[in-house]
Amino acid sequence: MSERETKGARDFGISSDKQLRRSLGKFELLYLSLGGIIGSGWLFASLATATYAGASAILSWIIAGILVMFIGFAYAEIGAAIPKSGGITRYPHYTHGGLVGYLITWAYFLSAASVPAIEAAAAIEYIGSYYPQLITTGTFDGTPVTILTPLGIGLAGLLLIFFFFLNYFGVNILGKVTHGAGWWKLLVPTITFLALLALDLHSANFSLGGGFFPSAEYVKGGSSGIYGFSAVLYAIPSTGVIFSYLGFRQAVEYGGEGKNPKKDIPFAVIGSLLIAIVLYTLLQVAFVGGIDWNKLYLNESGTLVPVTPGNWSALSTAVTASGVPISAGPFLVLSKLASVYGLAAAFFTALAVLLTIDAVVSPSGTGWIYTGTSTRTLYAFASNGYLPEIFLKIGRTKIPTYSLIAALIIGFIFLLPFPSWYALVGFISSATVLTYIMGGIGLMVLRKHAADLNRPFKLPAAAIIGPIATLAAGLIVYWSSFAVLFYVFTGLFLGLPLFFIFYANRILGINKVVSIIVGVINLAINLGMGLLLFNETSGLSAANNLFFTIYIVVIAAMLIGDMIFLLETVPPDVKKEINAGWWLIYFILAIYIVSYFGGFGLYTVIPFPYDTIVAAIVVLIGYFWAVRSGFRTQAIEDIIQATKEEAV
């Protein structure tokens, strides 16, 4: 029996892992993580966060940074112990087997594969403030947003092709280019917040709109009850805050190609997050303090009407006197409107040029990094046995060539139907954070079932940090709102047909025809019930308790039915990894229900902050259940055996 025919969770990438080029040094891994963090987020997210939370948006960055740091701690230990390219999507497979591993990998894939398109679009949108033929105005969630014209989409496509070739030349070239671009990406935001704070600070802005925590009528979510401290939390997953921090994972994703990953991964993960927390917090302070309300207008039926000072929600549609929307380039617009003279005016003119250049450099740097991440995610898919072996094939430049080609094609798919950065970011952030619930869980499962694993970096107080990391990820998912979770879970369930048609048949040994039938049934139920709920809730904007009940009962029946089907059909030695997935089914259904009836849902029965307490309990139950469900898979045996052979 071949390795591919062996039933159950295995690591099919051990042989191809050895063919990867190990050339990334400590600072190259650091700048891969930092480059993943400093992308379009710093260009756009300060504006989006301020529209929801006003001056208190500053707290969103601090809270989110601390939450993500706990998640980073967990992955620092796991990444150092098991440095694998595409590691974040391989670890759940190691600790819980193919079912949990597949669902987490699929969710991560949806996020990682779309980021290059988001960053390419962001670069073109920013340039659009100079070349208006690249952008136009559309709507998302009932709000006007800047989107790309066909010409803009074409240029974004050329950027995707550039990202492809930079990755194709190999990780050695990619690492050096990223290291060099990283200095630029760090320097320009630093100059920006220093200039605004020192030369154009409007201190009154921090108390406008009703105070540091603005009143409901002055913030974007106020009419829906999202204001005050709840707006601070809501902004974390919904306006690009979490999206901006999530790049820390790059050091883990490229870990299998590091020179000394067992020491360098913790340095890169923790170091990049510490730098990012300081940088993004000061950028938000500078943005809030740099707004000159007297120079912003609303276009009402062709007439420019001055924006009321402190009306934070108006920033999303505000324009300058010349008609340039601030959303097209927030910091660029502020630099042009700065009330400065003489040398200071000349400095801000130069800063505007730097920002325009950086509008291409920063998102592009993140884009080419995530093109590599998408490649390694597809590589991890095949390493886990979820895709054919061709995606494991290493080309002459020592990168997974076919995975890279697939990543480019997928990038184009995500670029074309969703050209707006704002339209993508909430979904992508939440889909990614959903996968991070495995950080703290994986940490403790490996501590429990793989005590003999070599741990160069051993996290102190892991028994405390593990649940905190899981709680952080779970709450961020909850705060993203029911509407976003609907898209996340619908996207997650769309992966079930592939699980049954390929993995369940090839790896778990289930009859091919039966697997296809079950996969098609899952697809029909997911799409049919999703469309029904969407229509009956007026596009997820109005409560309909009857249809939500029908929806959740049918979805629960689908998921539980899948579990029972698998347990009845897989070989006896594989049942353990199917049973290891019950906690994830519970988590999805429970957080879905709490989200609908909580403060971020359609029918609020449990208002904020009590809903967050209930959600925290749901997450912690899932955490302890998941840790108890984890086991020493054959994949872990493969890893430890390979490590011993390398040592000899």
mmCIF file of N, CA, C and O in Angstrom, residues 499-581:
data_model
loop_
_atom_site.group_PDB
_atom_site.id
_atom_site.type_symbol
_atom_site.label_atom_id
_atom_site.label_comp_id
_atom_site.label_asym_id
_atom_site.label_seq_id
_atom_site.Cartn_x
_atom_site.Cartn_y
_atom_site.Cartn_z
ATOM 1 N N PHE A 499 -14.026 18.197 -0.070
ATOM 2 C CA PHE A 499 -13.599 17.268 0.972
ATOM 3 C C PHE A 499 -14.119 15.864 0.682
ATOM 4 O O PHE A 499 -13.372 14.874 0.749
ATOM 5 N N PHE A 500 -15.397 15.762 0.353
ATOM 6 C CA PHE A 500 -15.980 14.443 0.111
ATOM 7 C C PHE A 500 -15.491 13.845 -1.208
ATOM 8 O O PHE A 500 -15.147 12.660 -1.269
ATOM 9 N N ILE A 501 -15.463 14.665 -2.244
ATOM 10 C CA ILE A 501 -15.131 14.142 -3.572
ATOM 11 C C ILE A 501 -13.671 13.710 -3.661
ATOM 12 O O ILE A 501 -13.342 12.703 -4.301
ATOM 13 N N PHE A 502 -12.762 14.425 -2.984
ATOM 14 C CA PHE A 502 -11.346 14.068 -3.098
ATOM 15 C C PHE A 502 -10.821 13.363 -1.851
ATOM 16 O O PHE A 502 -10.461 12.194 -1.878
ATOM 17 N N TYR A 503 -10.797 14.066 -0.703
ATOM 18 C CA TYR A 503 -10.145 13.519 0.489
ATOM 19 C C TYR A 503 -10.876 12.291 1.038
ATOM 20 O O TYR A 503 -10.254 11.270 1.357
ATOM 21 N N ALA A 504 -12.190 12.394 1.159
ATOM 22 C CA ALA A 504 -12.945 11.269 1.721
ATOM 23 C C ALA A 504 -12.813 10.028 0.851
ATOM 24 O O ALA A 504 -12.768 8.892 1.355
ATOM 25 N N ASN A 505 -12.725 10.224 -0.450
ATOM 26 C CA ASN A 505 -12.579 9.092 -1.357
ATOM 27 C C ASN A 505 -11.138 8.569 -1.399
ATOM 28 O O ASN A 505 -10.882 7.391 -1.161
ATOM 29 N N ARG A 506 -10.181 9.455 -1.647
ATOM 30 C CA ARG A 506 -8.795 9.024 -1.855
ATOM 31 C C ARG A 506 -8.092 8.622 -0.564
ATOM 32 O O ARG A 506 -7.302 7.673 -0.555
ATOM 33 N N ILE A 507 -8.352 9.343 0.523
ATOM 34 C CA ILE A 507 -7.601 9.113 1.755
ATOM 35 C C ILE A 507 -8.390 8.298 2.777
ATOM 36 O O ILE A 507 -7.847 7.416 3.439
ATOM 37 N N LEU A 508 -9.687 8.579 2.905
ATOM 38 C CA LEU A 508 -10.484 7.882 3.911
ATOM 39 C C LEU A 508 -11.115 6.597 3.384
ATOM 40 O O LEU A 508 -11.693 5.824 4.147
ATOM 41 N N GLY A 509 -11.029 6.391 2.082
ATOM 42 C CA GLY A 509 -11.470 5.127 1.505
ATOM 43 C C GLY A 509 -12.955 4.985 1.282
ATOM 44 O O GLY A 509 -13.468 3.862 1.150
ATOM 45 N N ILE A 510 -13.690 6.088 1.206
ATOM 46 C CA ILE A 510 -15.137 6.023 0.983
ATOM 47 C C ILE A 510 -15.409 5.876 -0.517
ATOM 48 O O ILE A 510 -14.709 6.464 -1.344
ATOM 49 N N ASN A 511 -16.427 5.114 -0.865
ATOM 50 C CA ASN A 511 -16.788 4.870 -2.259
ATOM 51 C C ASN A 511 -16.906 6.181 -3.038
ATOM 52 O O ASN A 511 -17.516 7.145 -2.568
ATOM 53 N N LYS A 512 -16.341 6.212 -4.240
ATOM 54 C CA LYS A 512 -16.268 7.446 -5.026
ATOM 55 C C LYS A 512 -17.645 7.983 -5.394
ATOM 56 O O LYS A 512 -17.909 9.188 -5.264
ATOM 57 N N VAL A 513 -18.522 7.124 -5.866
ATOM 58 C CA VAL A 513 -19.857 7.576 -6.278
ATOM 59 C C VAL A 513 -20.617 8.126 -5.083
ATOM 60 O O VAL A 513 -21.260 9.186 -5.153
ATOM 61 N N VAL A 514 -20.529 7.436 -3.963
ATOM 62 C CA VAL A 514 -21.209 7.893 -2.752
ATOM 63 C C VAL A 514 -20.640 9.235 -2.298
ATOM 64 O O VAL A 514 -21.384 10.142 -1.898
ATOM 65 N N SER A 515 -19.317 9.383 -2.362
ATOM 66 C CA SER A 515 -18.674 10.636 -1.962
ATOM 67 C C SER A 515 -19.156 11.804 -2.814
ATOM 68 O O SER A 515 -19.419 12.899 -2.304
ATOM 69 N N ILE A 516 -19.281 11.567 -4.127
ATOM 70 C CA ILE A 516 -19.747 12.625 -5.027
ATOM 71 C C ILE A 516 -21.181 13.011 -4.698
ATOM 72 O O ILE A 516 -21.526 14.201 -4.643
ATOM 73 N N ILE A 517 -22.016 12.026 -4.452
ATOM 74 C CA ILE A 517 -23.425 12.302 -4.125
ATOM 75 C C ILE A 517 -23.525 13.132 -2.852
ATOM 76 O O ILE A 517 -24.264 14.134 -2.792
ATOM 77 N N VAL A 518 -22.785 12.739 -1.825
ATOM 78 C CA VAL A 518 -22.822 13.478 -0.562
ATOM 79 C C VAL A 518 -22.297 14.897 -0.761
ATOM 80 O O VAL A 518 -22.858 15.861 -0.220
ATOM 81 N N GLY A 519 -21.239 15.056 -1.560
ATOM 82 C CA GLY A 519 -20.696 16.385 -1.831
ATOM 83 C C GLY A 519 -21.694 17.287 -2.529
ATOM 84 O O GLY A 519 -21.853 18.456 -2.174
ATOM 85 N N VAL A 520 -22.406 16.744 -3.521
ATOM 86 C CA VAL A 520 -23.406 17.519 -4.263
ATOM 87 C C VAL A 520 -24.569 17.900 -3.344
ATOM 88 O O VAL A 520 -25.095 19.023 -3.416
ATOM 89 N N ILE A 521 -24.972 16.990 -2.472
ATOM 90 C CA ILE A 521 -26.056 17.288 -1.523
ATOM 91 C C ILE A 521 -25.654 18.440 -0.613
ATOM 92 O O ILE A 521 -26.441 19.364 -0.348
ATOM 93 N N ASN A 522 -24.413 18.412 -0.116
ATOM 94 C CA ASN A 522 -23.922 19.498 0.730
ATOM 95 C C ASN A 522 -23.948 20.829 -0.013
ATOM 96 O O ASN A 522 -24.347 21.857 0.546
ATOM 97 N N LEU A 523 -23.529 20.808 -1.275
ATOM 98 C CA LEU A 523 -23.509 22.035 -2.074
ATOM 99 C C LEU A 523 -24.917 22.585 -2.256
ATOM 100 O O LEU A 523 -25.152 23.796 -2.083
ATOM 101 N N ALA A 524 -25.861 21.713 -2.568
ATOM 102 C CA ALA A 524 -27.241 22.140 -2.805
ATOM 103 C C ALA A 524 -27.864 22.713 -1.534
ATOM 104 O O ALA A 524 -28.528 23.759 -1.568
ATOM 105 N N ILE A 525 -27.645 22.055 -0.402
ATOM 106 C CA ILE A 525 -28.222 22.531 0.859
ATOM 107 C C ILE A 525 -27.623 23.874 1.250
ATOM 108 O O ILE A 525 -28.348 24.817 1.627
ATOM 109 N N ASN A 526 -26.309 23.983 1.164
ATOM 110 C CA ASN A 526 -25.625 25.219 1.565
ATOM 111 C C ASN A 526 -26.080 26.408 0.729
ATOM 112 O O ASN A 526 -26.465 27.456 1.266
ATOM 113 N N LEU A 527 -26.062 26.245 -0.589
ATOM 114 C CA LEU A 527 -26.451 27.354 -1.467
ATOM 115 C C LEU A 527 -27.947 27.645 -1.360
ATOM 116 O O LEU A 527 -28.362 28.816 -1.302
ATOM 117 N N GLY A 528 -28.752 26.600 -1.326
ATOM 118 C CA GLY A 528 -30.193 26.802 -1.262
ATOM 119 C C GLY A 528 -30.628 27.491 0.015
ATOM 120 O O GLY A 528 -31.378 28.478 -0.014
ATOM 121 N N MET A 529 -30.139 27.020 1.157
ATOM 122 C CA MET A 529 -30.517 27.625 2.428
ATOM 123 C C MET A 529 -29.894 29.017 2.584
ATOM 124 O O MET A 529 -30.503 29.915 3.168
ATOM 125 N N GLY A 530 -28.687 29.193 2.059
ATOM 126 C CA GLY A 530 -28.048 30.500 2.129
ATOM 127 C C GLY A 530 -28.831 31.554 1.362
ATOM 128 O O GLY A 530 -29.062 32.660 1.854
ATOM 129 N N LEU A 531 -29.254 31.204 0.136
ATOM 130 C CA LEU A 531 -30.042 32.136 -0.667
ATOM 131 C C LEU A 531 -31.381 32.427 -0.014
ATOM 132 O O LEU A 531 -31.871 33.562 -0.031
ATOM 133 N N LEU A 532 -31.983 31.400 0.570
ATOM 134 C CA LEU A 532 -33.274 31.581 1.241
ATOM 135 C C LEU A 532 -33.148 32.557 2.401
ATOM 136 O O LEU A 532 -33.932 33.506 2.522
ATOM 137 N N LEU A 533 -32.133 32.349 3.261
ATOM 138 C CA LEU A 533 -31.958 33.243 4.411
ATOM 139 C C LEU A 533 -31.612 34.656 3.954
ATOM 140 O O LEU A 533 -32.123 35.639 4.512
ATOM 141 N N PHE A 534 -30.776 34.760 2.947
ATOM 142 C CA PHE A 534 -30.382 36.074 2.438
ATOM 143 C C PHE A 534 -31.602 36.850 1.948
ATOM 144 O O PHE A 534 -31.777 38.034 2.266
ATOM 145 N N ASN A 535 -32.442 36.189 1.190
ATOM 146 C CA ASN A 535 -33.626 36.860 0.641
ATOM 147 C C ASN A 535 -34.648 37.199 1.722
ATOM 148 O O ASN A 535 -35.241 38.286 1.718
ATOM 149 N N GLU A 536 -34.857 36.270 2.652
ATOM 150 C CA GLU A 536 -35.890 36.467 3.662
ATOM 151 C C GLU A 536 -35.476 37.458 4.747
ATOM 152 O O GLU A 536 -36.312 37.874 5.555
ATOM 153 N N THR A 537 -34.191 37.822 4.798
ATOM 154 C CA THR A 537 -33.729 38.833 5.756
ATOM 155 C C THR A 537 -33.338 40.127 5.038
ATOM 156 O O THR A 537 -32.600 40.944 5.589
ATOM 157 N N SER A 538 -33.867 40.302 3.820
ATOM 158 C CA SER A 538 -33.604 41.518 3.027
ATOM 159 C C SER A 538 -32.104 41.785 2.906
ATOM 160 O O SER A 538 -31.613 42.871 3.203
ATOM 161 N N GLY A 539 -31.395 40.756 2.464
ATOM 162 C CA GLY A 539 -29.956 40.922 2.285
ATOM 163 C C GLY A 539 -29.211 40.996 3.605
ATOM 164 O O GLY A 539 -28.227 41.725 3.733
ATOM 165 N N LEU A 540 -29.672 40.238 4.608
ATOM 166 C CA LEU A 540 -29.043 40.165 5.944
ATOM 167 C C LEU A 540 -29.130 41.492 6.685
ATOM 168 O O LEU A 540 -28.281 41.802 7.516
ATOM 169 N N SER A 541 -30.164 42.257 6.413
ATOM 170 C CA SER A 541 -30.316 43.557 7.063
ATOM 171 C C SER A 541 -31.514 43.626 8.009
ATOM 172 O O SER A 541 -31.641 44.573 8.780
ATOM 173 N N ALA A 542 -32.404 42.621 7.946
ATOM 174 C CA ALA A 542 -33.606 42.636 8.793
ATOM 175 C C ALA A 542 -33.843 41.253 9.372
ATOM 176 O O ALA A 542 -33.640 40.235 8.698
ATOM 177 N N ALA A 543 -34.257 41.205 10.625
ATOM 178 C CA ALA A 543 -34.471 39.927 11.297
ATOM 179 C C ALA A 543 -35.649 39.170 10.703
ATOM 180 O O ALA A 543 -36.651 39.762 10.312
ATOM 181 N N ASN A 544 -35.497 37.852 10.644
ATOM 182 C CA ASN A 544 -36.600 36.962 10.293
ATOM 183 C C ASN A 544 -36.367 35.675 11.085
ATOM 184 O O ASN A 544 -35.697 34.756 10.621
ATOM 185 N N ASN A 545 -36.895 35.644 12.281
ATOM 186 C CA ASN A 545 -36.585 34.562 13.207
ATOM 187 C C ASN A 545 -37.040 33.195 12.707
ATOM 188 O O ASN A 545 -36.375 32.186 12.946
ATOM 189 N N LEU A 546 -38.172 33.165 12.018
ATOM 190 C CA LEU A 546 -38.675 31.895 11.509
ATOM 191 C C LEU A 546 -37.699 31.280 10.512
ATOM 192 O O LEU A 546 -37.319 30.111 10.632
ATOM 193 N N PHE A 547 -37.280 32.089 9.532
ATOM 194 C CA PHE A 547 -36.398 31.547 8.500
ATOM 195 C C PHE A 547 -34.988 31.305 9.030
ATOM 196 O O PHE A 547 -34.294 30.400 8.559
ATOM 197 N N PHE A 548 -34.563 32.086 10.035
ATOM 198 C CA PHE A 548 -33.264 31.791 10.630
ATOM 199 C C PHE A 548 -33.318 30.445 11.355
ATOM 200 O O PHE A 548 -32.373 29.652 11.278
ATOM 201 N N THR A 549 -34.421 30.178 12.040
ATOM 202 C CA THR A 549 -34.575 28.900 12.734
ATOM 203 C C THR A 549 -34.549 27.745 11.739
ATOM 204 O O THR A 549 -33.876 26.724 11.954
ATOM 205 N N ILE A 550 -35.286 27.918 10.635
ATOM 206 C CA ILE A 550 -35.286 26.882 9.589
ATOM 207 C C ILE A 550 -33.873 26.692 9.048
ATOM 208 O O ILE A 550 -33.394 25.557 8.889
ATOM 209 N N TYR A 551 -33.208 27.808 8.785
ATOM 210 C CA TYR A 551 -31.857 27.760 8.221
ATOM 211 C C TYR A 551 -30.901 27.020 9.151
ATOM 212 O O TYR A 551 -30.188 26.091 8.729
ATOM 213 N N ILE A 552 -30.872 27.410 10.434
ATOM 214 C CA ILE A 552 -29.891 26.840 11.351
ATOM 215 C C ILE A 552 -30.181 25.367 11.619
ATOM 216 O O ILE A 552 -29.260 24.552 11.778
ATOM 217 N N VAL A 553 -31.469 24.986 11.645
ATOM 218 C CA VAL A 553 -31.828 23.578 11.850
ATOM 219 C C VAL A 553 -31.365 22.735 10.668
ATOM 220 O O VAL A 553 -30.793 21.645 10.834
ATOM 221 N N VAL A 554 -31.584 23.235 9.446
ATOM 222 C CA VAL A 554 -31.185 22.480 8.248
ATOM 223 C C VAL A 554 -29.668 22.388 8.149
ATOM 224 O O VAL A 554 -29.112 21.321 7.844
ATOM 225 N N ILE A 555 -28.972 23.491 8.419
ATOM 226 C CA ILE A 555 -27.503 23.474 8.367
ATOM 227 C C ILE A 555 -26.948 22.531 9.434
ATOM 228 O O ILE A 555 -26.005 21.766 9.188
ATOM 229 N N ALA A 556 -27.535 22.586 10.639
ATOM 230 C CA ALA A 556 -27.093 21.677 11.700
ATOM 231 C C ALA A 556 -27.317 20.222 11.291
ATOM 232 O O ALA A 556 -26.455 19.353 11.511
ATOM 233 N N ALA A 557 -28.467 19.956 10.678
ATOM 234 C CA ALA A 557 -28.760 18.595 10.217
ATOM 235 C C ALA A 557 -27.757 18.155 9.155
ATOM 236 O O ALA A 557 -27.317 16.995 9.131
ATOM 237 N N MET A 558 -27.373 19.087 8.263
ATOM 238 C CA MET A 558 -26.388 18.773 7.228
ATOM 239 C C MET A 558 -25.045 18.397 7.849
ATOM 240 O O MET A 558 -24.434 17.373 7.497
ATOM 241 N N LEU A 559 -24.569 19.216 8.792
ATOM 242 C CA LEU A 559 -23.260 18.984 9.395
ATOM 243 C C LEU A 559 -23.247 17.722 10.256
ATOM 244 O O LEU A 559 -22.313 16.912 10.182
ATOM 245 N N ILE A 560 -24.283 17.554 11.069
ATOM 246 C CA ILE A 560 -24.357 16.359 11.918
ATOM 247 C C ILE A 560 -24.535 15.112 11.050
ATOM 248 O O ILE A 560 -23.944 14.054 11.315
ATOM 249 N N GLY A 561 -25.326 15.254 9.987
ATOM 250 C CA GLY A 561 -25.493 14.138 9.054
ATOM 251 C C GLY A 561 -24.180 13.751 8.398
ATOM 252 O O GLY A 561 -23.884 12.557 8.221
ATOM 253 N N ASP A 562 -23.372 14.754 8.032
ATOM 254 C CA ASP A 562 -22.048 14.469 7.459
ATOM 255 C C ASP A 562 -21.192 13.678 8.442
ATOM 256 O O ASP A 562 -20.500 12.720 8.063
ATOM 257 N N MET A 563 -21.212 14.095 9.708
ATOM 258 C CA MET A 563 -20.408 13.419 10.728
ATOM 259 C C MET A 563 -20.855 11.963 10.901
ATOM 260 O O MET A 563 -20.020 11.044 10.952
ATOM 261 N N ILE A 564 -22.152 11.747 10.986
ATOM 262 C CA ILE A 564 -22.659 10.390 11.157
ATOM 263 C C ILE A 564 -22.329 9.534 9.937
ATOM 264 O O ILE A 564 -21.917 8.364 10.060
ATOM 265 N N PHE A 565 -22.491 10.106 8.756
ATOM 266 C CA PHE A 565 -22.153 9.386 7.520
ATOM 267 C C PHE A 565 -20.692 8.955 7.522
ATOM 268 O O PHE A 565 -20.363 7.801 7.201
ATOM 269 N N LEU A 566 -19.800 9.880 7.897
ATOM 270 C CA LEU A 566 -18.376 9.555 7.915
ATOM 271 C C LEU A 566 -18.067 8.462 8.930
ATOM 272 O O LEU A 566 -17.311 7.520 8.646
ATOM 273 N N LEU A 567 -18.651 8.568 10.106
ATOM 274 C CA LEU A 567 -18.391 7.568 11.148
ATOM 275 C C LEU A 567 -18.892 6.180 10.740
ATOM 276 O O LEU A 567 -18.328 5.154 11.157
ATOM 277 N N GLU A 568 -19.944 6.152 9.921
ATOM 278 C CA GLU A 568 -20.494 4.866 9.491
ATOM 279 C C GLU A 568 -19.746 4.258 8.310
ATOM 280 O O GLU A 568 -19.909 3.064 8.020
ATOM 281 N N THR A 569 -18.936 5.053 7.618
ATOM 282 C CA THR A 569 -18.328 4.568 6.371
ATOM 283 C C THR A 569 -16.804 4.485 6.393
ATOM 284 O O THR A 569 -16.229 3.749 5.594
ATOM 285 N N VAL A 570 -16.137 5.242 7.266
ATOM 286 C CA VAL A 570 -14.668 5.202 7.272
ATOM 287 C C VAL A 570 -14.181 3.954 7.994
ATOM 288 O O VAL A 570 -14.906 3.373 8.816
ATOM 289 N N PRO A 571 -12.943 3.532 7.717
ATOM 290 C CA PRO A 571 -12.373 2.387 8.441
ATOM 291 C C PRO A 571 -12.291 2.673 9.941
ATOM 292 O O PRO A 571 -12.219 3.833 10.360
ATOM 293 N N PRO A 572 -12.289 1.642 10.770
ATOM 294 C CA PRO A 572 -12.265 1.827 12.233
ATOM 295 C C PRO A 572 -11.106 2.681 12.726
ATOM 296 O O PRO A 572 -11.269 3.462 13.672
ATOM 297 N N ASP A 573 -9.921 2.547 12.095
ATOM 298 C CA ASP A 573 -8.761 3.293 12.585
ATOM 299 C C ASP A 573 -8.816 4.776 12.232
ATOM 300 O O ASP A 573 -7.942 5.542 12.630
ATOM 301 N N VAL A 574 -9.825 5.212 11.471
ATOM 302 C CA VAL A 574 -9.948 6.617 11.078
ATOM 303 C C VAL A 574 -11.064 7.316 11.866
ATOM 304 O O VAL A 574 -11.164 8.536 11.865
ATOM 305 N N LYS A 575 -11.886 6.554 12.554
ATOM 306 C CA LYS A 575 -13.014 7.150 13.277
ATOM 307 C C LYS A 575 -12.558 8.200 14.289
ATOM 308 O O LYS A 575 -13.270 9.175 14.551
ATOM 309 N N LYS A 576 -11.360 8.015 14.851
ATOM 310 C CA LYS A 576 -10.881 8.938 15.873
ATOM 311 C C LYS A 576 -10.742 10.352 15.328
ATOM 312 O O LYS A 576 -11.084 11.334 15.999
ATOM 313 N N GLU A 577 -10.260 10.499 14.092
ATOM 314 C CA GLU A 577 -10.094 11.843 13.543
ATOM 315 C C GLU A 577 -11.427 12.451 13.099
ATOM 316 O O GLU A 577 -11.545 13.671 13.034
ATOM 317 N N ILE A 578 -12.419 11.619 12.819
ATOM 318 C CA ILE A 578 -13.752 12.162 12.555
ATOM 319 C C ILE A 578 -14.359 12.675 13.857
ATOM 320 O O ILE A 578 -14.899 13.790 13.920
ATOM 321 N N ASN A 579 -14.261 11.879 14.909
ATOM 322 C CA ASN A 579 -14.774 12.308 16.213
ATOM 323 C C ASN A 579 -14.062 13.548 16.736
ATOM 324 O O ASN A 579 -14.634 14.310 17.528
ATOM 325 N N ALA A 580 -12.839 13.771 16.280
ATOM 326 C CA ALA A 580 -12.083 14.965 16.691
ATOM 327 C C ALA A 580 -12.654 16.239 16.086
ATOM 328 O O ALA A 580 -12.195 17.343 16.411
ATOM 329 N N GLY A 581 -13.672 16.105 15.238
ATOM 330 C CA GLY A 581 -14.270 17.274 14.600
ATOM 331 C C GLY A 581 -15.571 17.748 15.217
ATOM 332 O O GLY A 581 -16.088 18.802 14.826
#
